[in-house]
XYZ file of C-alpha atoms in Angstrom:
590
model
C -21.221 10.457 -10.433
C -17.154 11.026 -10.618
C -15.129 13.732 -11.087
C -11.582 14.101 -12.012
C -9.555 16.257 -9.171
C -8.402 19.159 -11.851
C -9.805 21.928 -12.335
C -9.131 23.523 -8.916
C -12.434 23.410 -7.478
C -14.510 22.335 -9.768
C -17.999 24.441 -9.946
C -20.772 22.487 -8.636
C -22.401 23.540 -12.475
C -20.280 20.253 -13.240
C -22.901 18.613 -12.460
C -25.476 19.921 -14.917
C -25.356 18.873 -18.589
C -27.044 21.834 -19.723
C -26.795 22.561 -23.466
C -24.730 26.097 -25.143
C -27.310 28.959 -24.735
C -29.160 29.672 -28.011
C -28.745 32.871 -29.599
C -32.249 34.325 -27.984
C -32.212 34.042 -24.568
C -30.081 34.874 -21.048
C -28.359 31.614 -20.415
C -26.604 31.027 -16.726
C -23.726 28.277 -16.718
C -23.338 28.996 -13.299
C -24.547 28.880 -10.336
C -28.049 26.820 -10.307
C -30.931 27.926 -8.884
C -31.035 27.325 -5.288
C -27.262 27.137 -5.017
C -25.999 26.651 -1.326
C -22.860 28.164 -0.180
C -20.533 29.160 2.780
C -18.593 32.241 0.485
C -19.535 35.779 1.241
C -19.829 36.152 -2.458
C -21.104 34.562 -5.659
C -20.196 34.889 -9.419
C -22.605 34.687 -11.778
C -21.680 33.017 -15.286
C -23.356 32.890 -18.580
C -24.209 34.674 -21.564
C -26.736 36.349 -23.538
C -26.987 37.665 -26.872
C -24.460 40.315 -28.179
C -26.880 43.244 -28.721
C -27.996 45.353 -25.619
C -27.264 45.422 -22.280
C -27.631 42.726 -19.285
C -29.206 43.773 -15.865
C -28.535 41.897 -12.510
C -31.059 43.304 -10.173
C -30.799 46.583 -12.392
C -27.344 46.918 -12.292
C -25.857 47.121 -15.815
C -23.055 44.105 -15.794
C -20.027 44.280 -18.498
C -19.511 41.391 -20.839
C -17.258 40.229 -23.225
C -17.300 40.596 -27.156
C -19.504 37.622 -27.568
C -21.465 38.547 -24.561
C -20.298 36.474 -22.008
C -20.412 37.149 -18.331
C -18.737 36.685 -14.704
C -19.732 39.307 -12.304
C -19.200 39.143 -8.289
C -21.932 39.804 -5.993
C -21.895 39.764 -2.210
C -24.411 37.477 -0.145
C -26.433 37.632 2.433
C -27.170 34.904 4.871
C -29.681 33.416 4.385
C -31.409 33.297 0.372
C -30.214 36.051 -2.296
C -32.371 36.455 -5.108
C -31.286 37.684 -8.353
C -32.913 38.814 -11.342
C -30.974 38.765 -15.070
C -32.585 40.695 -17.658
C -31.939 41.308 -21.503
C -34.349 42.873 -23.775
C -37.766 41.197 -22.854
C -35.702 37.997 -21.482
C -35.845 37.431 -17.794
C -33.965 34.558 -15.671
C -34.220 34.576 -12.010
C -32.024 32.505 -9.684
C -31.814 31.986 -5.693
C -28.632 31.123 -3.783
C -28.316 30.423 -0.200
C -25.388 31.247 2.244
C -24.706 29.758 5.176
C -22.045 29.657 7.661
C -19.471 27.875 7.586
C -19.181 27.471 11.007
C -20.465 24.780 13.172
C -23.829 25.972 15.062
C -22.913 27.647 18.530
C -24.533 25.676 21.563
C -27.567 27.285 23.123
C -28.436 27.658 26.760
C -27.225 24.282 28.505
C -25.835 22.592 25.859
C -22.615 21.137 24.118
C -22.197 22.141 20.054
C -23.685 19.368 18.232
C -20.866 16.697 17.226
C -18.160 18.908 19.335
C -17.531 16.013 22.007
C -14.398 14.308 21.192
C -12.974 12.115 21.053
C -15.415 11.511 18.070
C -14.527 7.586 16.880
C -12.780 4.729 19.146
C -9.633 5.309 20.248
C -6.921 3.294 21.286
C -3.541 3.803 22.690
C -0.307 2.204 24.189
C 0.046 2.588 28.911
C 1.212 6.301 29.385
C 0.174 7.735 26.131
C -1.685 11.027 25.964
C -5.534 11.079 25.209
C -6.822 14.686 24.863
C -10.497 15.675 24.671
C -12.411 18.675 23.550
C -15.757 20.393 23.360
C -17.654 23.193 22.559
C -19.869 24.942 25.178
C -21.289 28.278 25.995
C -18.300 30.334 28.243
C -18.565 31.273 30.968
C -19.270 27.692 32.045
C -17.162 24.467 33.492
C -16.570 21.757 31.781
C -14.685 18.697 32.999
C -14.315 15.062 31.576
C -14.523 11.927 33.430
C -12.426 8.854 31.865
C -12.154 5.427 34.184
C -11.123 7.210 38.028
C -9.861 10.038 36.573
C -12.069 13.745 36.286
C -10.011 16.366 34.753
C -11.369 19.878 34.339
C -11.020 21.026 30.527
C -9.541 24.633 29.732
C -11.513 27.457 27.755
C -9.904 28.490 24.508
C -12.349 31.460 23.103
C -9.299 32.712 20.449
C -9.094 29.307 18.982
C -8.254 29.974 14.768
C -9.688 28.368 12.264
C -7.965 27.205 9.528
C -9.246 28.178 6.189
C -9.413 24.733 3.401
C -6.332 24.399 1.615
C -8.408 25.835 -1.487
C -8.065 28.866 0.107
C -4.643 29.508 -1.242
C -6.242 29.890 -4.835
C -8.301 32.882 -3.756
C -5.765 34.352 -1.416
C -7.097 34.243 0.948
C -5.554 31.347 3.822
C -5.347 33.312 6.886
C -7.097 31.545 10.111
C -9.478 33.705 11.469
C -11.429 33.073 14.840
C -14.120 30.983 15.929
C -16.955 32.863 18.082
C -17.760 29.684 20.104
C -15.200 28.634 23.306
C -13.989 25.367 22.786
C -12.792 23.480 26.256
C -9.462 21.237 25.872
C -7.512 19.453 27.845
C -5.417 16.084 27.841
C -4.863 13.221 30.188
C -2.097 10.473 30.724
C -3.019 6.639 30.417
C -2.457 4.693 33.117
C 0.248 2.081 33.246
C -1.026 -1.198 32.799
C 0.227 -4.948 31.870
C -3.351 -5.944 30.063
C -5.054 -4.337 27.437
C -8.188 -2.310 29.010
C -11.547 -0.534 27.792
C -11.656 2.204 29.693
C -15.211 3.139 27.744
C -16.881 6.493 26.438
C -15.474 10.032 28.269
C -18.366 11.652 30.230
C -18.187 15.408 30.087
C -19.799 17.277 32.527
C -21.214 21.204 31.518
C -21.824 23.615 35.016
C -23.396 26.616 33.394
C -25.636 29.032 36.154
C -26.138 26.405 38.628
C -27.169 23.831 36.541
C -25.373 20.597 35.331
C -25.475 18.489 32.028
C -23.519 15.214 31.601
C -23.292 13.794 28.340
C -20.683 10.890 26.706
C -18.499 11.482 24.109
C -19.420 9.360 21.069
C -15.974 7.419 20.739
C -14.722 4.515 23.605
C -10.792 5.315 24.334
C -8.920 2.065 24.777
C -5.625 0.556 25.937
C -3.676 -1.525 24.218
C -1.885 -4.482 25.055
C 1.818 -4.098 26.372
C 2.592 -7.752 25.847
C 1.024 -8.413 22.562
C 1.568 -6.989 19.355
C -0.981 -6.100 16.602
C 0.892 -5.446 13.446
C -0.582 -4.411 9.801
C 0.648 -5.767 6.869
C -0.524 -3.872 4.180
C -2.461 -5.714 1.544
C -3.231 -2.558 -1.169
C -0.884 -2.157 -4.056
C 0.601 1.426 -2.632
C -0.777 1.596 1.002
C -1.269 4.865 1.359
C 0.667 6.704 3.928
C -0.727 10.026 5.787
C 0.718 11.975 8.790
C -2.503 11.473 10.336
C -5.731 10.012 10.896
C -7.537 11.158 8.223
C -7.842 12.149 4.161
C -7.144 15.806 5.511
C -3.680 14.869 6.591
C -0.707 14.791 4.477
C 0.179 12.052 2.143
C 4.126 10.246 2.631
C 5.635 7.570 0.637
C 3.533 5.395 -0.376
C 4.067 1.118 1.292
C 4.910 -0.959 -1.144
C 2.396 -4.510 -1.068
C 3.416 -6.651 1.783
C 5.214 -4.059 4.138
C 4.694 -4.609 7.582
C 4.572 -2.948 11.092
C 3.611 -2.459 14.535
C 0.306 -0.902 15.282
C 0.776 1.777 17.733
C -2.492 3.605 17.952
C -5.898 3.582 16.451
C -8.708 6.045 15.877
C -11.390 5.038 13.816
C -10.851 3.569 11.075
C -7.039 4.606 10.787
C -4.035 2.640 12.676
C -0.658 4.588 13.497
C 2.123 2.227 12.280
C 5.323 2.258 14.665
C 7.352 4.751 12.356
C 4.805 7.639 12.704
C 2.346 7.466 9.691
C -1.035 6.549 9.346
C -2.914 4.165 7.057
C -6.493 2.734 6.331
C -7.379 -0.254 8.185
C -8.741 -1.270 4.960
C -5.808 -1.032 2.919
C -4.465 -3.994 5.798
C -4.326 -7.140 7.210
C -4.170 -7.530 10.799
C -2.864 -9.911 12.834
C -1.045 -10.384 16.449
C 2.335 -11.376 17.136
C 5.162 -11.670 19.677
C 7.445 -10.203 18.292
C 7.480 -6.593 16.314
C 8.502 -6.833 12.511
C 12.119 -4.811 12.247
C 14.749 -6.535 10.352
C 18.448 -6.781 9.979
C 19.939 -5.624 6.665
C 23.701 -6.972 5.176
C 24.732 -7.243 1.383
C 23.150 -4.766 -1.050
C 23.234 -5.286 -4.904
C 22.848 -2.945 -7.492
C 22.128 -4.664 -11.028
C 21.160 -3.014 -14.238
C 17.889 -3.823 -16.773
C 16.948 -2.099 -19.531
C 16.358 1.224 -18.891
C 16.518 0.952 -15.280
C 19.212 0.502 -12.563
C 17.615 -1.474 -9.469
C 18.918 -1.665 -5.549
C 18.076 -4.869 -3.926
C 17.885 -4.666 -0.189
C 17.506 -8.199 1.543
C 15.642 -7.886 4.531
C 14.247 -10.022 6.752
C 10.911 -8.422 7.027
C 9.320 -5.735 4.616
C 9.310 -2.764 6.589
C 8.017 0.601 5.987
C 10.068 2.447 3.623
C 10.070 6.468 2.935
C 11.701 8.557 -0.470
C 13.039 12.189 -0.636
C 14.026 13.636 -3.468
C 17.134 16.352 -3.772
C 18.937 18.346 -6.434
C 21.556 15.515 -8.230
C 20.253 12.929 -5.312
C 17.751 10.638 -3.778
C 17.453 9.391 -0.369
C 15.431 5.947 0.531
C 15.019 5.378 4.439
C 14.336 2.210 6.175
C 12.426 1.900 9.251
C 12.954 -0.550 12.143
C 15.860 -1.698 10.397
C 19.458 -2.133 11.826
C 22.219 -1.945 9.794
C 24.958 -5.289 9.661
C 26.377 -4.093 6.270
C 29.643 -4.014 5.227
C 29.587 -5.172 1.329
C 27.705 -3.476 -1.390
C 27.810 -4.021 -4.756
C 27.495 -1.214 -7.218
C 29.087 -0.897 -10.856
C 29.565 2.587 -12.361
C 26.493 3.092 -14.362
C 24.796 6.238 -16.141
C 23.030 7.077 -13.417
C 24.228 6.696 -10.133
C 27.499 8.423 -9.132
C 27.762 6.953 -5.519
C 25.712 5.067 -2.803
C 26.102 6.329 0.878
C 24.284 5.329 3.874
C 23.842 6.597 7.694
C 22.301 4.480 10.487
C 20.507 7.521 11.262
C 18.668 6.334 14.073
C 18.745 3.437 16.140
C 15.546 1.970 13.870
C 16.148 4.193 10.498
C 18.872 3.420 7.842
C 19.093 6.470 5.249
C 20.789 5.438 1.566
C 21.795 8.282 -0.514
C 22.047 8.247 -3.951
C 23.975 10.646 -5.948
C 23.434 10.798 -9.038
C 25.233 12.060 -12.242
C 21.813 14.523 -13.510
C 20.021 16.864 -11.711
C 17.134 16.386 -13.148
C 15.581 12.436 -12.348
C 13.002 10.800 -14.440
C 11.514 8.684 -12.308
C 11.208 5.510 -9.818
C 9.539 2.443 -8.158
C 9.373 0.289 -5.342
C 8.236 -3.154 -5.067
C 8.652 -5.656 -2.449
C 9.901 -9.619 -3.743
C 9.321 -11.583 -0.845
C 11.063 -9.882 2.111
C 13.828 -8.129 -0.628
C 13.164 -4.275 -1.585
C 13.666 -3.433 -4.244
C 14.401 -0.103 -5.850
C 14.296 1.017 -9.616
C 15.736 4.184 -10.349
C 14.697 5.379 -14.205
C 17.555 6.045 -16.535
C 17.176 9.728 -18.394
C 15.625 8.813 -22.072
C 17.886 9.514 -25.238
C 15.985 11.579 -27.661
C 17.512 11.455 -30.897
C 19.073 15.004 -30.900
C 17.691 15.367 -34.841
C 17.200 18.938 -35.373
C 13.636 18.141 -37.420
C 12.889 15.351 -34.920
C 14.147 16.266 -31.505
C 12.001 14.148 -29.466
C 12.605 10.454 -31.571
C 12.949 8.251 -28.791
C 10.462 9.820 -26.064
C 7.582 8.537 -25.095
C 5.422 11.344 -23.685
C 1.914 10.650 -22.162
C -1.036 13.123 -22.529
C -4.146 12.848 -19.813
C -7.437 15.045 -21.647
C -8.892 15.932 -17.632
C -12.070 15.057 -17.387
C -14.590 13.188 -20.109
C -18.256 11.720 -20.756
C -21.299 13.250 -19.510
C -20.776 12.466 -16.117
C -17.750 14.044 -15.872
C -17.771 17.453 -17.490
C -15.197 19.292 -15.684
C -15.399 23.214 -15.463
C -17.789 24.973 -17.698
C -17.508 27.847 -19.672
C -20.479 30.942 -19.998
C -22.232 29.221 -22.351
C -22.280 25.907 -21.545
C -19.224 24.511 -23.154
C -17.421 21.334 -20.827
C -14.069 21.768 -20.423
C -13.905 17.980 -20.789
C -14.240 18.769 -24.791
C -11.957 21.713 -24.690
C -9.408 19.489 -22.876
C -9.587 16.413 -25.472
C -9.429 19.000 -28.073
C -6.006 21.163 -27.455
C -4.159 17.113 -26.433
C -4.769 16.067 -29.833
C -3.823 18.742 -31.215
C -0.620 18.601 -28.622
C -0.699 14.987 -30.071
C -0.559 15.404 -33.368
C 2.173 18.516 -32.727
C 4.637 15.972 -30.565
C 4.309 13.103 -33.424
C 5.500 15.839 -35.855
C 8.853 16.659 -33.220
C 9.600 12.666 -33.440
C 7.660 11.742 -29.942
C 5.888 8.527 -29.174
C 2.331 9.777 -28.097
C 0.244 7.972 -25.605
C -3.267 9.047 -24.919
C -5.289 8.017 -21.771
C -8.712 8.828 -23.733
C -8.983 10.013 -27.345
C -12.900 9.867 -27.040
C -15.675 10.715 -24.612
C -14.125 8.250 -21.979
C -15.635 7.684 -18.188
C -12.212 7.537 -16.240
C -11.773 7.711 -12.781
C -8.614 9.915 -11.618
C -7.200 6.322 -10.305
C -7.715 5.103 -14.070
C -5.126 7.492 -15.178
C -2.931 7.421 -13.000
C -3.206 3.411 -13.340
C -2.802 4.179 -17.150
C 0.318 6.062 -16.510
C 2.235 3.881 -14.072
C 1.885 0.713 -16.673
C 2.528 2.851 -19.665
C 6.084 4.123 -18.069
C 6.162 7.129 -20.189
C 9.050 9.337 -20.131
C 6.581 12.863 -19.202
C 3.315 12.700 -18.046
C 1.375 15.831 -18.598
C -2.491 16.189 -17.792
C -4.491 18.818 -19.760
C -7.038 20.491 -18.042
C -8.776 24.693 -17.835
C -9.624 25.791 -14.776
C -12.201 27.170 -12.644
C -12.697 28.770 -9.118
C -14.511 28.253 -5.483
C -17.347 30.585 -4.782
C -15.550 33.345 -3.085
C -12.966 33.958 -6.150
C -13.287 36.567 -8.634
C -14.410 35.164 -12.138
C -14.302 38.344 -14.055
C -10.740 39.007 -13.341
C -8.644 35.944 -12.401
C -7.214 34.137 -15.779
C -3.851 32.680 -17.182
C -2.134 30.145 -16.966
C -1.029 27.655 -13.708
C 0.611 24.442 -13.527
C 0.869 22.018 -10.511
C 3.495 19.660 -9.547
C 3.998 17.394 -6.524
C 7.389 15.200 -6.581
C 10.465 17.079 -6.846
C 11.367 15.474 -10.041
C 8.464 17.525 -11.863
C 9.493 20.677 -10.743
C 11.850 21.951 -13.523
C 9.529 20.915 -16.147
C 6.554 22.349 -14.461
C 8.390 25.742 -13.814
C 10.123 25.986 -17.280
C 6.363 25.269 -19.301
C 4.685 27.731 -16.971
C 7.215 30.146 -17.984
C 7.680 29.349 -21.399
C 4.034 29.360 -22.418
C 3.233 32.585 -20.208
C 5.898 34.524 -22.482
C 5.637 33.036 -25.735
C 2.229 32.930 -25.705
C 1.577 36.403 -23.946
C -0.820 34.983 -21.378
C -1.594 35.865 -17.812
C 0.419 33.762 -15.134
C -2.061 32.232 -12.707
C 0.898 30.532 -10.887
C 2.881 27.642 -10.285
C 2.038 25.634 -7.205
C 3.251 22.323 -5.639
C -0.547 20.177 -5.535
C -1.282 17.062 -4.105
C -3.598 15.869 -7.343
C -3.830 12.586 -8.167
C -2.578 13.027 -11.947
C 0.532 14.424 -10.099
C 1.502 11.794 -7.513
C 2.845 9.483 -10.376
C 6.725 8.777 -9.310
C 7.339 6.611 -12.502
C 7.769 9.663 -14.524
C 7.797 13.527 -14.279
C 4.132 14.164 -13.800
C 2.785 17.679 -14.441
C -1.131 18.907 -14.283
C -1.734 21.961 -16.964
C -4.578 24.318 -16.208
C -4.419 26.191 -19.499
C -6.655 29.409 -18.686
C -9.694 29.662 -16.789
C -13.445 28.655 -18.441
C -15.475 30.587 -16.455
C -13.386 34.237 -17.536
C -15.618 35.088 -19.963
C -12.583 37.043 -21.848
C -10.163 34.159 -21.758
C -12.748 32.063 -22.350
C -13.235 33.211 -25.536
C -9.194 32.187 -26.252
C -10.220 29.064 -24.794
C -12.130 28.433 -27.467
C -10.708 29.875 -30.672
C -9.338 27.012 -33.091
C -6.385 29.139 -34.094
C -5.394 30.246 -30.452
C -6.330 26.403 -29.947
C -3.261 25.123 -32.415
C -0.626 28.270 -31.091
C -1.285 26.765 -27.814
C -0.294 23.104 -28.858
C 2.658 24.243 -31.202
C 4.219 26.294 -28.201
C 3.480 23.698 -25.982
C 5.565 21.364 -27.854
C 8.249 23.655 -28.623
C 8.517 24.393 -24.705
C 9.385 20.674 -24.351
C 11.448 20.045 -27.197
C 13.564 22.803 -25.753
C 13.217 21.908 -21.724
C 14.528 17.816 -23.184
C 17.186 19.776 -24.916
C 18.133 22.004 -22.322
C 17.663 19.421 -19.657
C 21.593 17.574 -18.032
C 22.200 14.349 -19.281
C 24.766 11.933 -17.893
């Protein structure tokens, strides 16, 4: 089973395909019996029929119009039992809570899975290597690695960092772990060869008695005199700022780049310039030599619709992008510059090229440019050459009853088929069909303003997220904008969070994700859920300003009802395309 990453977190319901509650009996969309949960708290969605009231253990629960329903309840550890009732109809449902917190250790005993390092390690002579554990306090814990016993130090206040869902609810504060965990960090030794120095033994002192147990992970050194590099073999390697899907993404590496592996942990290698990157996504292979390269010439040339940098290199290293107000900056890693020539005609796009050796091993290139607002880019290695495309703005025809003749505008419908439902509303209804519904109607509204309309489904389609986006990058639109409705984790409030939020990720989306937020919030006379910069895979595209559209929230059984209604359905689309006829309009051109 797949799902699409939209609808914020997306209800485990998803993963029923339940059908609409008839018009005689309690129907719950949400959650299933013997739901399991970490929240302190649990909505309860569905519907029954309009007349009479609805009881949830006895209490009386308000509904909408058409009966719908989203109220809160607070849970117990352990199982919660409630009981719906309407008329003679009865539904009963369990959910479970537990904690969210790793079990503390009992008696003389390390936390289960607490030893780390956790995976094989390796690291260059005279790096840091730090450990940690989780034990009862008081106690003394020390580690033993090769010679070397170091005695690890108690940290009882240690916070805990909510997920980075937690921002939805509002509630991200750390809080603080009950359990002590012990840290501390040792120094490599020096060495010429590479060396196993094997699994960590930690050592637990608690009331006179003593338990020794290894860590699961080996710590290694690696060689001084021989160099492992990664080339990386995946279209866009992806890039994180550490060593793991938790950790930030960067720039992605263009196919082919290559550099010096500095450190590894699992299944992740640190490359010389700081990121992280699946082994995976690599070729590996040792060398004498480290790959950094010298760089001369540069060219700019100009193809249709683009204008493209070539940087000759001698090796494809790893390359990073950052986007500014009226400029874009592309950095070069282990590269040294020898330049004094570059080639660059006035154009529409770029105003001037300036560059910084930065570093002795990073070259920064500036590009100012004659817009503020950019429309999009690619990198692609030829060889050993970079090369650069920077997008030039499109040129609608300015027709007052076609304004957008000459844009191509891509529409994602989040979600689709039955294994993919997305969010579900009271009674059933998958925001997969809700979402296919209001883009052709967005469709069909664009067409009519003079835009070229691609669709990445227009049926019940079983796309990955990586589909799309795959969809979007060979499509080159000139807007990407994903249509989803949104949902909530357990701990939000169903009955009372609605509107509208939008998400963005590269700078180049931000205008256009502002200005539709804002424009559809006051035309429209909706609730604002927010606007909030989102690492989602339907907004990572760089080819194109990329924009995800939650639309209102399914499981508010008020706004749900909105949702749903075919004439709030076609006001939606129609101000939807008048908000970006008039952001195109509005937006500098060269």
């Amino acid at each position: 089973m797949k799902f699409a990453l939209s609808s914020i977190l997306v209800l485990s319901a998803i993963t029923i395909a339940a059908p609409p509650v008839t018009n005689a009996s309690i129907f719950i969309a949400y959650p299933r019996d013997r739901h399991e949960t970490t929240a302190d708290r649990i909505f309860l969605i569905g519907t029954a029929p309009v007349g009479g009231e609805v009881k949830v253990n006895g209490q009386v629960i308000s509904r909408s119009p058409q009966g719908h329903f989203a109220p809160s309840f607070p849970l117990e550890m352990g199982e919660n039992t409630f009981t719906l009732r309407h008329g003679n109809q009865e539904k009963q449902i369990s959910v479970f809570r537990k904690s969210a917190l790793p079990p503390a250790p009992v008696g003389l005993n390390f936390a289960q899975g607490s030893l780390t390092p956790g995976v094989n390690i390796a690291k260059p002579p005279g790096e840091q290597v730090c450990f940690s554990a989780v034990a009862p306090t008081p106690a003394t814990v020390t580690v033993t690695l090769g010679q070397q016993t170091r005695p690890l130090t108690p940290l009882s206040t240690l916070p805990q960092l909510p997920p980075n869902s937690a921002v939805l609810t509002g509630e991200n504060q750390p809080t603080t772990v009950a359990s002590t965990t012990y840290k501390g960090c040792a120094t490599l030794p020096l060495t010429s060869e590479a060396q196993n120095l094997g699994q960590p033994q930690f050592t637990l002192t608690l009331n006179g008695q003593t338990l020794t147990q290894a860590a699961p992970g080996t710590v290694s050194i690696l060689s001084p005199k021989q160099f492992e590099i990664a080339e990386v073999t995946a279209e866009n390697g992806v890039a994180r700022t550490g060593p793991s899907t938790n950790y930030s993404r960067l720039t992605p590496l263009p196919q082919g780049t290559r550099a010096t592996i500095t450190a590894e942990e699992g299944e992740w290698l640190r490359l010389d310039y700081g990121a992280w990157i699946k082994r995976e996504d690599t070729r590996v292979f040792s060398s004498a030599a480290p790959p950094v390269s010298l760089i001369r010439s540069i060219q700019g040339r100009q193809t249709s619709g683009w204008t493209e940098i070539v940087f000759p290199l001698q090796v494809p290293v790893p390359v990073s992008i950052q986007q500014r107000q009226n400029s874009l900056t592309l950095s070069l890693h282990n590269t040294t510059a020898q330049t004094d020539t570059i080639y660059l005609n006035d154009g529409p796009l770029i105003e001037r090229l300036d560059w910084e050796q930065v570093s002795p091993t990073r070259i920064d290139y500036t590009f100012a440019l004659k817009t503020e607002q950019q429309w999009g880019y690619k990198l692609r290695y030829e060889g050993t050459t970079l090369i650069l495309s920077l997008r030039h703005p499109p040129q609608p025809s300015r027709s007052s009853s076609q304004p957008l003749q000459g844009m191509r505008i891509l529409l994602d419908p989040g979600h689709g088929s039955e294994n993919d439902l997305g969010a579900r509303g009271p009674n059933g209804y998958p925001e997969k069909d809700v979402n296919l519904v209001v883009s052709k109607l967005l469709r069909d509204a664009l067409q009519k303003r003079g835009a070229t309309v691609l669709m990445t489904r227009e049926g019940d389609d079983d796309l990955w997220p990586h589909d799309r986006v795959e969809i979007i990058e060979a499509q080159e639109p000139d807007l990407a904008l994903s249509i989803h409705y949104n949902a909530l984790p357990d701990a939000g409030d169903a009955e009372n969070t609605a509107g509208i939020g939008t998400f963005w990720y590269h700078p180049q989306s931000h205008g256009l994700a502002v200005f539709l937020h804002q424009y559809l919030v006051d035309e429209l006379q909706r609730p604002s859920y927010g606007v909030f910069w989102n690492n989602l895979a339907l907004t990572r595209p760089a080819i194109a300003p990329s924009v995800l559209l939650e639309l209102g929230f399914m499981i508010n059984p008020r706004e749900f009802e909105w949702i749903v209604d075919p004439q709030s359905q076609q006001e939606l689309a129609d101000t939807l395309a008048d908000g970006i006829v008039v952001w195109v309009t509005q937006t500098d051109k060269p």
